[in-house]
Coordinates of C-alpha atoms in Angstrom, one line a residue:
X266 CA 142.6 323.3 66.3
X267 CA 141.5 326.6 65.6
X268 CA 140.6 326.5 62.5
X269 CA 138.8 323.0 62.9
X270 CA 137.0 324.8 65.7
X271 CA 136.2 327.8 62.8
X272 CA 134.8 324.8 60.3
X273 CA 132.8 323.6 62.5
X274 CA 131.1 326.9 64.2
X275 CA 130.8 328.3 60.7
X276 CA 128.6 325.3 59.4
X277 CA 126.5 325.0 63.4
X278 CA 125.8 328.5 62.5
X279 CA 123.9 328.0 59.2
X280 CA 121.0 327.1 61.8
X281 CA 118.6 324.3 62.1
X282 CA 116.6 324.8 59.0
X283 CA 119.9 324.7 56.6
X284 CA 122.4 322.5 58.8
X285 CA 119.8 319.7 59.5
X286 CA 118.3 319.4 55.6
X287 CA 121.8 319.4 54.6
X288 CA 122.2 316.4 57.1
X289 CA 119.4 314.5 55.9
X290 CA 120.7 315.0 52.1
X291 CA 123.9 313.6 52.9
X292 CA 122.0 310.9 54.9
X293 CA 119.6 310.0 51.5
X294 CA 122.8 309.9 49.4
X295 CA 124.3 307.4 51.3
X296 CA 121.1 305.3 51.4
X297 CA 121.1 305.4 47.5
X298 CA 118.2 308.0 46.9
X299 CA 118.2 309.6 43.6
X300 CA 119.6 313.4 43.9
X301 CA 116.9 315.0 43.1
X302 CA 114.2 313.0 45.3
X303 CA 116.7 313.4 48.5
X304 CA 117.4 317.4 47.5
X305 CA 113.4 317.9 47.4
X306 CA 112.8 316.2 50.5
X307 CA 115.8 318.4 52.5
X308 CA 114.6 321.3 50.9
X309 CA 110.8 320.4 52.0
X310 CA 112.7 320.0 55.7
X311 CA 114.5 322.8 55.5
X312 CA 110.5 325.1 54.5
X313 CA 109.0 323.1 57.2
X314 CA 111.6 323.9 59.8
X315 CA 111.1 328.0 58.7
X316 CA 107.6 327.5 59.1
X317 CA 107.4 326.3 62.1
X318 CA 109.6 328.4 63.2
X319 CA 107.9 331.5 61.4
X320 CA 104.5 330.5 63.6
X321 CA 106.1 330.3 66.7
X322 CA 107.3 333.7 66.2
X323 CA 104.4 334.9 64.9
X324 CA 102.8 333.5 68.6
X325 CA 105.4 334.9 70.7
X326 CA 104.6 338.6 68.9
X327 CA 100.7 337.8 69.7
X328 CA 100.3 336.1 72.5
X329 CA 103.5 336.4 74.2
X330 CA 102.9 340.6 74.4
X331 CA 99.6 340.1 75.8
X332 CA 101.1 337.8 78.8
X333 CA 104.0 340.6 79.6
X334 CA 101.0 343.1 79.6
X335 CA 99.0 341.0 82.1
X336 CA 102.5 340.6 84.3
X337 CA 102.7 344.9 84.5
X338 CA 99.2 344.6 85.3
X339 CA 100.1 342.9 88.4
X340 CA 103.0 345.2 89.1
X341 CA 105.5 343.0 90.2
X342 CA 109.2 343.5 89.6
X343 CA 111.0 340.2 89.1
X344 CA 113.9 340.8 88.2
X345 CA 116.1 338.1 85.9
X346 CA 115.3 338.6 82.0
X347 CA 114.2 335.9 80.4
X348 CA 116.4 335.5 77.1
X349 CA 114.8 332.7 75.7
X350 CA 116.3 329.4 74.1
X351 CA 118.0 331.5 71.1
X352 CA 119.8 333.5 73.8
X353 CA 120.9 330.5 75.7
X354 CA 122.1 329.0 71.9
X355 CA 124.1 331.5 71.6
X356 CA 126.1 332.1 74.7
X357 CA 126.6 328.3 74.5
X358 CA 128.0 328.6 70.9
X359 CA 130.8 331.2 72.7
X360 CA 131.8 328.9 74.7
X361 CA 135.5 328.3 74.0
X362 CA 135.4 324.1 74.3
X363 CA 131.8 324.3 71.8
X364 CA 134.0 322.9 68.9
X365 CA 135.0 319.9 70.9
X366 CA 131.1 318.8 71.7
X367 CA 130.4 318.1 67.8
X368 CA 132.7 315.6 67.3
X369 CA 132.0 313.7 70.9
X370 CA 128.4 313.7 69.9
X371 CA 129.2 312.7 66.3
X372 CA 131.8 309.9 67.8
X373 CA 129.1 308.7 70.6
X374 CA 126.1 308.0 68.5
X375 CA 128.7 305.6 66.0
X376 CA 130.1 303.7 68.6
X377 CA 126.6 303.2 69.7
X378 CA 125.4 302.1 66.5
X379 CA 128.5 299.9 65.7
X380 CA 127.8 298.0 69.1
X381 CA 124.2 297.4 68.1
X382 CA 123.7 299.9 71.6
X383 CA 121.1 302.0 69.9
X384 CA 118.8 301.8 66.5
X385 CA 119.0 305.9 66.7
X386 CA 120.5 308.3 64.1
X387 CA 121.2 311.1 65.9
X388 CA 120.4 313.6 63.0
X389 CA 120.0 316.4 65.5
X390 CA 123.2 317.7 65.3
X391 CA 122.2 321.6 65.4
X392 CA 121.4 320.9 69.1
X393 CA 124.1 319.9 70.4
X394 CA 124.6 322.9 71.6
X395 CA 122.5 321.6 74.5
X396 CA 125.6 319.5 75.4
X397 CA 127.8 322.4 75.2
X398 CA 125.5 324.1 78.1
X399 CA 125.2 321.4 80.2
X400 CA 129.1 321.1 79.9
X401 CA 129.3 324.8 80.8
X402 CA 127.4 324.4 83.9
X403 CA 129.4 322.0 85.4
X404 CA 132.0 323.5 85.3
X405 CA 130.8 326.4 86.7
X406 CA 129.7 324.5 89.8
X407 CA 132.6 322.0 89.7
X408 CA 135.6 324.3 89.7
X409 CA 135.3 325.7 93.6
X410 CA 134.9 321.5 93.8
X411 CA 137.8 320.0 91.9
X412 CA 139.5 322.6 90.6
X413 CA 139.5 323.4 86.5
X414 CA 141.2 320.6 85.0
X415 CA 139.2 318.1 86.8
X416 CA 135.9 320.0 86.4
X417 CA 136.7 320.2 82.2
X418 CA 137.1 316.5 82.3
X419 CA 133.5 315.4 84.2
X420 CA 132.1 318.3 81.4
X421 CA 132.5 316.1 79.1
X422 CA 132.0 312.8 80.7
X423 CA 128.7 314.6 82.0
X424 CA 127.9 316.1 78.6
X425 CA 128.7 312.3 76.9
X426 CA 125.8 310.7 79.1
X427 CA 123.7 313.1 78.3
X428 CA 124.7 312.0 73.9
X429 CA 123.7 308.8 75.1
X430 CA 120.7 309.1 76.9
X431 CA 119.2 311.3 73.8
X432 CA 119.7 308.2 72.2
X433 CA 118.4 306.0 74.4
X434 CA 115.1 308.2 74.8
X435 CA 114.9 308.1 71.0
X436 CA 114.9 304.5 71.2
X437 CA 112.4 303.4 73.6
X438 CA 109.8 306.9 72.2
X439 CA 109.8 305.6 68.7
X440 CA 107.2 303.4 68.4
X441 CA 104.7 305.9 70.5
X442 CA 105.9 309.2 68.5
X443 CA 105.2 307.3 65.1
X444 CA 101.9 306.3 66.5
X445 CA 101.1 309.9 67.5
X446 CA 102.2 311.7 64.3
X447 CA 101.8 308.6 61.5
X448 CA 105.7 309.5 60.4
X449 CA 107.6 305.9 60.0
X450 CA 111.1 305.5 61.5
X451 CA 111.2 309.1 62.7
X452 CA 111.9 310.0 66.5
X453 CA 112.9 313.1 68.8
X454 CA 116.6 312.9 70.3
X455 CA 116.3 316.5 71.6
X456 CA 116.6 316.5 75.6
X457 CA 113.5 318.0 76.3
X458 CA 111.7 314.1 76.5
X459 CA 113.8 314.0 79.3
X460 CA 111.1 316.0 81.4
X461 CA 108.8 312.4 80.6
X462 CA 110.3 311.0 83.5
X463 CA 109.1 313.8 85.9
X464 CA 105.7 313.8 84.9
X465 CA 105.4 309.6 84.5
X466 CA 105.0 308.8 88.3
X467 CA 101.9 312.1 88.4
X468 CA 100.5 310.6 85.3
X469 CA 100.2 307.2 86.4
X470 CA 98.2 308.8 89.5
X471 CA 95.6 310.5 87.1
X472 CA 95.0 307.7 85.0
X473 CA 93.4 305.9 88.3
X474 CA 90.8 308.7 87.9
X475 CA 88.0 307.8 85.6
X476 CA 87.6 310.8 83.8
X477 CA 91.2 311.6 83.3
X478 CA 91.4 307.8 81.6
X479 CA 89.2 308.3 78.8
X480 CA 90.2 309.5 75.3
X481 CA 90.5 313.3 75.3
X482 CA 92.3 313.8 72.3
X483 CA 91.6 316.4 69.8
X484 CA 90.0 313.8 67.6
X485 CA 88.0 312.8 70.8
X486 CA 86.9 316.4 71.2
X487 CA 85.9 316.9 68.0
X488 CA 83.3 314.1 68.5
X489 CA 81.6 315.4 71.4
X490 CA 81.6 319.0 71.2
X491 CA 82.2 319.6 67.4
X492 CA 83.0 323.2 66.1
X493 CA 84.4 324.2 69.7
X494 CA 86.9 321.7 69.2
X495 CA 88.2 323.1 66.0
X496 CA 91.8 324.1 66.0
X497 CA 90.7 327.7 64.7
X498 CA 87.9 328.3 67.3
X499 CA 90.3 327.1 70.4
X500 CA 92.5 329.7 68.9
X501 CA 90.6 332.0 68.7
X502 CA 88.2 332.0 72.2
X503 CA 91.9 331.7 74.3
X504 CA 93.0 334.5 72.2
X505 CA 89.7 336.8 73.1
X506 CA 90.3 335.5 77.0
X507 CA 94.2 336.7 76.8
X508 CA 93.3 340.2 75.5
X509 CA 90.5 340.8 78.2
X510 CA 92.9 339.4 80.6
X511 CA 95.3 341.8 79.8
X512 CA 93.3 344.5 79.3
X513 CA 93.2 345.1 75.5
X514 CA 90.5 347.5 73.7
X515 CA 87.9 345.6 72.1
X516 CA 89.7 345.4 68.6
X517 CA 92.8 344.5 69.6
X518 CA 91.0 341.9 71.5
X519 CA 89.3 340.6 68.2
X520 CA 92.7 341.1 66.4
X521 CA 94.2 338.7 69.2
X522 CA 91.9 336.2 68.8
X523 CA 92.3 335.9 65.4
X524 CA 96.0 335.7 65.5
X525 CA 95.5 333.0 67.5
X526 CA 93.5 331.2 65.7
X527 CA 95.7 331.8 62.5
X528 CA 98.4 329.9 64.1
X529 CA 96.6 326.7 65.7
X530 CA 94.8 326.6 62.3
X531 CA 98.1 326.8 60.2
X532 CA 100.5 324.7 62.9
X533 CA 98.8 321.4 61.4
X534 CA 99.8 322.4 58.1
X535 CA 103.3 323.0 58.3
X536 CA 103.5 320.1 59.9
X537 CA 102.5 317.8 56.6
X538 CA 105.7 319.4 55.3
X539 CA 107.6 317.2 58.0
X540 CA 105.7 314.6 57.1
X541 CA 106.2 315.0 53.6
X542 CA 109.9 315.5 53.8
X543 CA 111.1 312.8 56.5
X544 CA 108.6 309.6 54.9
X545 CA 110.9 309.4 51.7
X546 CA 113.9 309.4 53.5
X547 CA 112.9 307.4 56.5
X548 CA 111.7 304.6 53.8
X549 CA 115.0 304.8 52.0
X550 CA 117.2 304.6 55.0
X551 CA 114.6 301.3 56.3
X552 CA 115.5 299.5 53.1
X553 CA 119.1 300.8 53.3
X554 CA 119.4 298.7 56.6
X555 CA 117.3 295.9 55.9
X556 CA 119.7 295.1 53.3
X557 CA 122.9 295.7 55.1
X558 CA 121.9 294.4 58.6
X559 CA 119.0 291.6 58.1
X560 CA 115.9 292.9 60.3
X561 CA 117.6 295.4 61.8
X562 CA 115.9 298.9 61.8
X563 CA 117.4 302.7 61.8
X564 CA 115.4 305.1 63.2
X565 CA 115.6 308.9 62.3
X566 CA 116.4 311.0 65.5
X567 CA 115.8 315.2 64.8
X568 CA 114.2 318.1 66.9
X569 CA 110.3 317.8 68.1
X570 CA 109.1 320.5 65.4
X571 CA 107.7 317.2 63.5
X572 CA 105.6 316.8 66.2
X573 CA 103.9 320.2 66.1
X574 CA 100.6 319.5 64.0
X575 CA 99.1 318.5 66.8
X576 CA 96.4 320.1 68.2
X577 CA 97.1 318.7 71.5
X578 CA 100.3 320.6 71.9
X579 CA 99.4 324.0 70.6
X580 CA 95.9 324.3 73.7
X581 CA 98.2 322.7 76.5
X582 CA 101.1 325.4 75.3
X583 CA 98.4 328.2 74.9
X584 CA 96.6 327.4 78.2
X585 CA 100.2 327.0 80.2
X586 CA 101.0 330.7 79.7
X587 CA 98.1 332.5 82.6
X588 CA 99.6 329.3 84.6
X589 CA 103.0 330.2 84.1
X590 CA 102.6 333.7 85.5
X591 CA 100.6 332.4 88.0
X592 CA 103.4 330.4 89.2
X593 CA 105.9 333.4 88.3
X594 CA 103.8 335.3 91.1
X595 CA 103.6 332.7 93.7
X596 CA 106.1 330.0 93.9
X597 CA 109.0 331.1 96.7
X598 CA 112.1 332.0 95.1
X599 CA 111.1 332.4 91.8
X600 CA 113.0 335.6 90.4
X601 CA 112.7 334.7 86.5
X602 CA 110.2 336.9 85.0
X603 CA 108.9 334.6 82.2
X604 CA 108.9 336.3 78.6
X605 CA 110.8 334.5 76.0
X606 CA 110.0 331.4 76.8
X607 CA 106.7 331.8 77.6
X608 CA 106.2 329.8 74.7
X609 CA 107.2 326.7 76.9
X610 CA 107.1 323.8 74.2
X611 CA 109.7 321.9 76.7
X612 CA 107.0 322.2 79.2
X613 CA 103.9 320.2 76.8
X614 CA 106.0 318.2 74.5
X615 CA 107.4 315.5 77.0
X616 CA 103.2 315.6 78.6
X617 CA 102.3 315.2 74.9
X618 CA 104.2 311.9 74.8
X619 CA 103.4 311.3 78.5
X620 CA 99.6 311.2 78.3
X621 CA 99.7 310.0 74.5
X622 CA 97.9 313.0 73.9
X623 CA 95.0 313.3 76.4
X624 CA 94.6 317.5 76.8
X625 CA 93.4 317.8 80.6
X626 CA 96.2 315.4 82.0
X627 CA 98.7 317.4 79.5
X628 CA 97.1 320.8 81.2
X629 CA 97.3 319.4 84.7
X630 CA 100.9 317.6 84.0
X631 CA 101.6 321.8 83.1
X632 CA 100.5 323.0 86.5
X633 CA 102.8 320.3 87.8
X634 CA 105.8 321.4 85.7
X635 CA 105.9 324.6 85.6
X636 CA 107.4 325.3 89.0
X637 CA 110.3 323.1 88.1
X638 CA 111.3 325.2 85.0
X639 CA 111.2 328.9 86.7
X640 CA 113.3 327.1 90.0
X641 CA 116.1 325.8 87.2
X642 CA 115.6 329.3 85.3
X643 CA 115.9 331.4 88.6
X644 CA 119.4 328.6 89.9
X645 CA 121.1 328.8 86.9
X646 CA 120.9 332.9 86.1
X647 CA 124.2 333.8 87.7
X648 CA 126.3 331.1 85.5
X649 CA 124.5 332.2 82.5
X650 CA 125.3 335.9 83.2
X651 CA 128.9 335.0 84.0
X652 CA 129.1 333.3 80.2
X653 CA 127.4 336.0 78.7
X654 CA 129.8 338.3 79.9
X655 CA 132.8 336.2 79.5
X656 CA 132.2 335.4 76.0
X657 CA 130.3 339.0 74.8
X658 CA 127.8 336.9 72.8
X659 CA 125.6 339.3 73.9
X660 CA 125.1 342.7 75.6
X661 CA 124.1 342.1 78.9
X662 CA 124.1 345.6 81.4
X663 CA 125.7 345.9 84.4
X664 CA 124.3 344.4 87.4
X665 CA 121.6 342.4 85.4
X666 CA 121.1 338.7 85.5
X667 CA 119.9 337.4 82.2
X668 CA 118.1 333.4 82.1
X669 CA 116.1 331.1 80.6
X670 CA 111.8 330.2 81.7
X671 CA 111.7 327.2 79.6
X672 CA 115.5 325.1 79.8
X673 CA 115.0 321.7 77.8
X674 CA 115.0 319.5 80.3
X675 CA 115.0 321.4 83.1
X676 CA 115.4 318.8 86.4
X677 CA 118.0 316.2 84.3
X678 CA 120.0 320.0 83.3
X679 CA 120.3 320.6 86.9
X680 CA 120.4 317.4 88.9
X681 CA 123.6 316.3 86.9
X682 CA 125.0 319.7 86.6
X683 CA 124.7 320.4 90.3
X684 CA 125.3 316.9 91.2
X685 CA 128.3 317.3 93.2
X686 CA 127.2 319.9 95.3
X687 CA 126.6 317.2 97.6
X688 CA 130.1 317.7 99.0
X689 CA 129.4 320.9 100.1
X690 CA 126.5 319.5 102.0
X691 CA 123.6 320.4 99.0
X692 CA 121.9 317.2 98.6
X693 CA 118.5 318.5 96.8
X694 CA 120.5 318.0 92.8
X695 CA 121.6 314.1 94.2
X696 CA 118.2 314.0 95.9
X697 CA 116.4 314.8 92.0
X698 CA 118.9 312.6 89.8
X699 CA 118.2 309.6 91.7
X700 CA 114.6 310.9 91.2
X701 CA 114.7 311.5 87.4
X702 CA 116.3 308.2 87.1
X703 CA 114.2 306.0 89.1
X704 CA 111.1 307.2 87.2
X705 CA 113.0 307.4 83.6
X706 CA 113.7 303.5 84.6
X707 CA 109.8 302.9 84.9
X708 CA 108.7 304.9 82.1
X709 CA 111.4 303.6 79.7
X710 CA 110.0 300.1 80.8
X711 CA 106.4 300.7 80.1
X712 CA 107.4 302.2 76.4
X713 CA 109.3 299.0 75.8
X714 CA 106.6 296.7 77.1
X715 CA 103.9 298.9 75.0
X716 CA 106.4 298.7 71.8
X717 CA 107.2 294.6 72.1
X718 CA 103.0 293.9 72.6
X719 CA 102.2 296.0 69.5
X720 CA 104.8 294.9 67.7
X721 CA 103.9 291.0 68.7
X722 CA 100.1 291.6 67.8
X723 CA 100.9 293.6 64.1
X724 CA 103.2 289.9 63.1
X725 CA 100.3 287.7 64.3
X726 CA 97.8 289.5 62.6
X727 CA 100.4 289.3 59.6
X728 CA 100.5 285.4 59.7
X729 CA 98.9 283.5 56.9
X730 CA 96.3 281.6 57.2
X731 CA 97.4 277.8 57.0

């Protein structure tokens, strides 16, 4: 067991940008592309996943600074540190059971696709360290509850719905996130679409307002106001505005802005590479089924980096942060100061898909979220802590609680982790799942309904003329 437990943690921690090429490789080769054309496009995946990641970087060294200078300038003390989702990754990794998760992921998404459940190929597999923290969590809560053996067992039964409602949300986001991003077969298993269902019932509110219901994509922009819609010159006026927020000399204001504007310009960009990369392989593994199972599609399911040339995501992230601390300041309770994950793409993603890209409901879906993540962030600090320390995956002092601003998923996370607090008299977790899955119910609905019409109107328009 142990050293099955070593295979596996040794390949997890080659990291997205080698373990998930390597998965796609394997995938082409099964689908009978030549060796050469599947190793380019992995390798292609693997550049566009560093690049992404290299930008995002690059924005938390910019932009995030300037946003922990504007905190100080307010002198408040919170006083859990924000780790970030690379902290949380790796606590969750030291978690003794983190071996098992793999292979219950792995064993899920075949079953599914054996019993014609799901169309989804859960490619994501680097992530599935977000079922190890789940599992984690409940047990935390569980054990006062059930005691440990009991509390291990609903871990996993907890951590397997989450497997298959990635899947699921794969499923029914396909056809809108190939629509969005013009990448064929391709969708986002990562839990973080789970936050959808929060903002579908607020959405559905604004688009009864007229002049939240027009197009206000970046395209749309572009058409009425022109150059100020540009990627680089968004970038680089909500760079100038962060460095007089926060107080910067005039030339490290200028140097702000155009580090900001480096990265919306570039974030496009890197994204072809996804684009590049995933369309060879998506087409191979289309024919691959067609020819095994008649009409039956396979659909690609990785993390939302894919997603991140557009323009859409990158204002709503950039104009989230001054909200964020904002919220930091005010909202009752909050003890989460927000720094590593003031880069919140869990927060804009799931609005992204939401709003099909319309920037003001995306920014005012934001305001809405926001609270949400630093309440899960501030609840879940002292379980963290407690792995941190248990495990030693990373130095945390004495008497300080370390967290996370921006938890994928932050109200399904807690509702389901917390769930059973409700017999201990704490209804507000039950209260929220029953919320998250009411309005999952609704929104999975209307992406089915939009899917079926589209999909009716594209074979109509395809028949013949008699």
């Amino acid at each position: 067991m142990n050293f099955l437990s070593t295979i596996i943690n040794y390949i997890l921690a080659l990291g997205a940008p080698v373990f998930v090429p390597l998965i796609m490789l394997i995938a082409g080769l099964i689908v009978r592309m030549k060796f050469k054309d599947a190793a380019s496009a992995a390798i292609t995946l693997g550049v566009a996943f560093v690049g992404m990641s290299m930008l995002i970087s690059f924005m938390v060294g910019a932009i995030g600074v300037a946003a922990q200078t504007m905190m100080k300038r307010t002198g408040l003390e919170l006083s859990i540190i924000d780790g970030g989702w690379t902290t949380m990754a790796n606590i969750s990794w030291a978690w003794p059971y983190a071996f098992a998760m793999f292979p219950l992921q792995v064993g899920v998404n075949i079953l599914m696709l054996m019993g014609n459940k799901t169309n989804t190929f859960n490619a994501d597999l680097w992530n599935v360290w977000g079922k190890i923290f789940t599992a984690f969590i409940v047990i935390s809560v569980t054990t006062p509850i059930f005691g440990r053996g009991w509390s291990l067992a609903l871990a996993f039964i907890i951590a397997a719905f989450q497997i298959v409602m990635e899947l699921n949300a794969g499923d029914i986001h396909q056809h809108r996130i190939e629509k969005l991003t013009g990448i064929p077969s391709v969708t986002c298993t990562h839990r973080m679409v789970f936050f959808g269902a929060i903002y579908y019932p607020f959405d559905l509110l604004l688009r009864k307002i007229p002049v939240l219901n027009k197009p206000m994509d970046a395209a749309a922009l572009r058409q009425k106001v022109g150059v100020f819609a540009e990627n680089h010159t968004i970038g680089f006026l909500l760079g100038i505005m962060f460095g007089i927020i926060a107080g910067y000399s005039l030339a490290a204001t200028l140097m702000l802005g155009v580090q900001a504007a480096t990265a919306l310009m570039l974030f496009p960009m890197i994204s072809k590479l996804f684009m590049q990369a995933l369309s060879p392989i998506s087409e191979a593994i289309s024919i691959y089924m067609n020819n095994k199972f008649s009409g039956r599609k396979l659909f690609i399911g990785i993390d939302w980096p894919f997603m991140g040339g557009a323009s859409e995501i990158w204002f709503a992230v950039i104009v989230a942060i001054p909200l964020t601390l904002v919220w930091a300041v005010i909202l009752p309770g909050n003890k989460i100061l927000p720094f590593a994950g003031i880069i919140n793409i869990a927060l804009i993603v799931p609005a992204y898909l939401v709003t099909k890209g319309n920037t003001l409901r995306m920014v005012i879906l934001s305001i809405i979220g926001i609270p949400f993540f630093l309440f899960v962030g501030t609840q879940f600090a002292p379980m963290i802590t407690e792995l941190g320390l248990a495990t030693k995956a990373i130095n945390i002092p004495a008497g300080q609680l370390i967290s996370n601003s921006s938890i994928d998923g932050p109200v399904f996370t807690y509702a389901f982790s917390f769930l059973f607090k409700f017999l201990q008299g704490s209804f507000i977790p039950l209260l929220l799942a029953v919320f998250w899955a009411c309005s999952y119910f609704f929104y999975a609905q209307e992406l089915r309904k939009e899917t079926a019409q589209e999909t009716t109107s594209i074979e109509v328009n395809q028949v013949p003329e008699a």
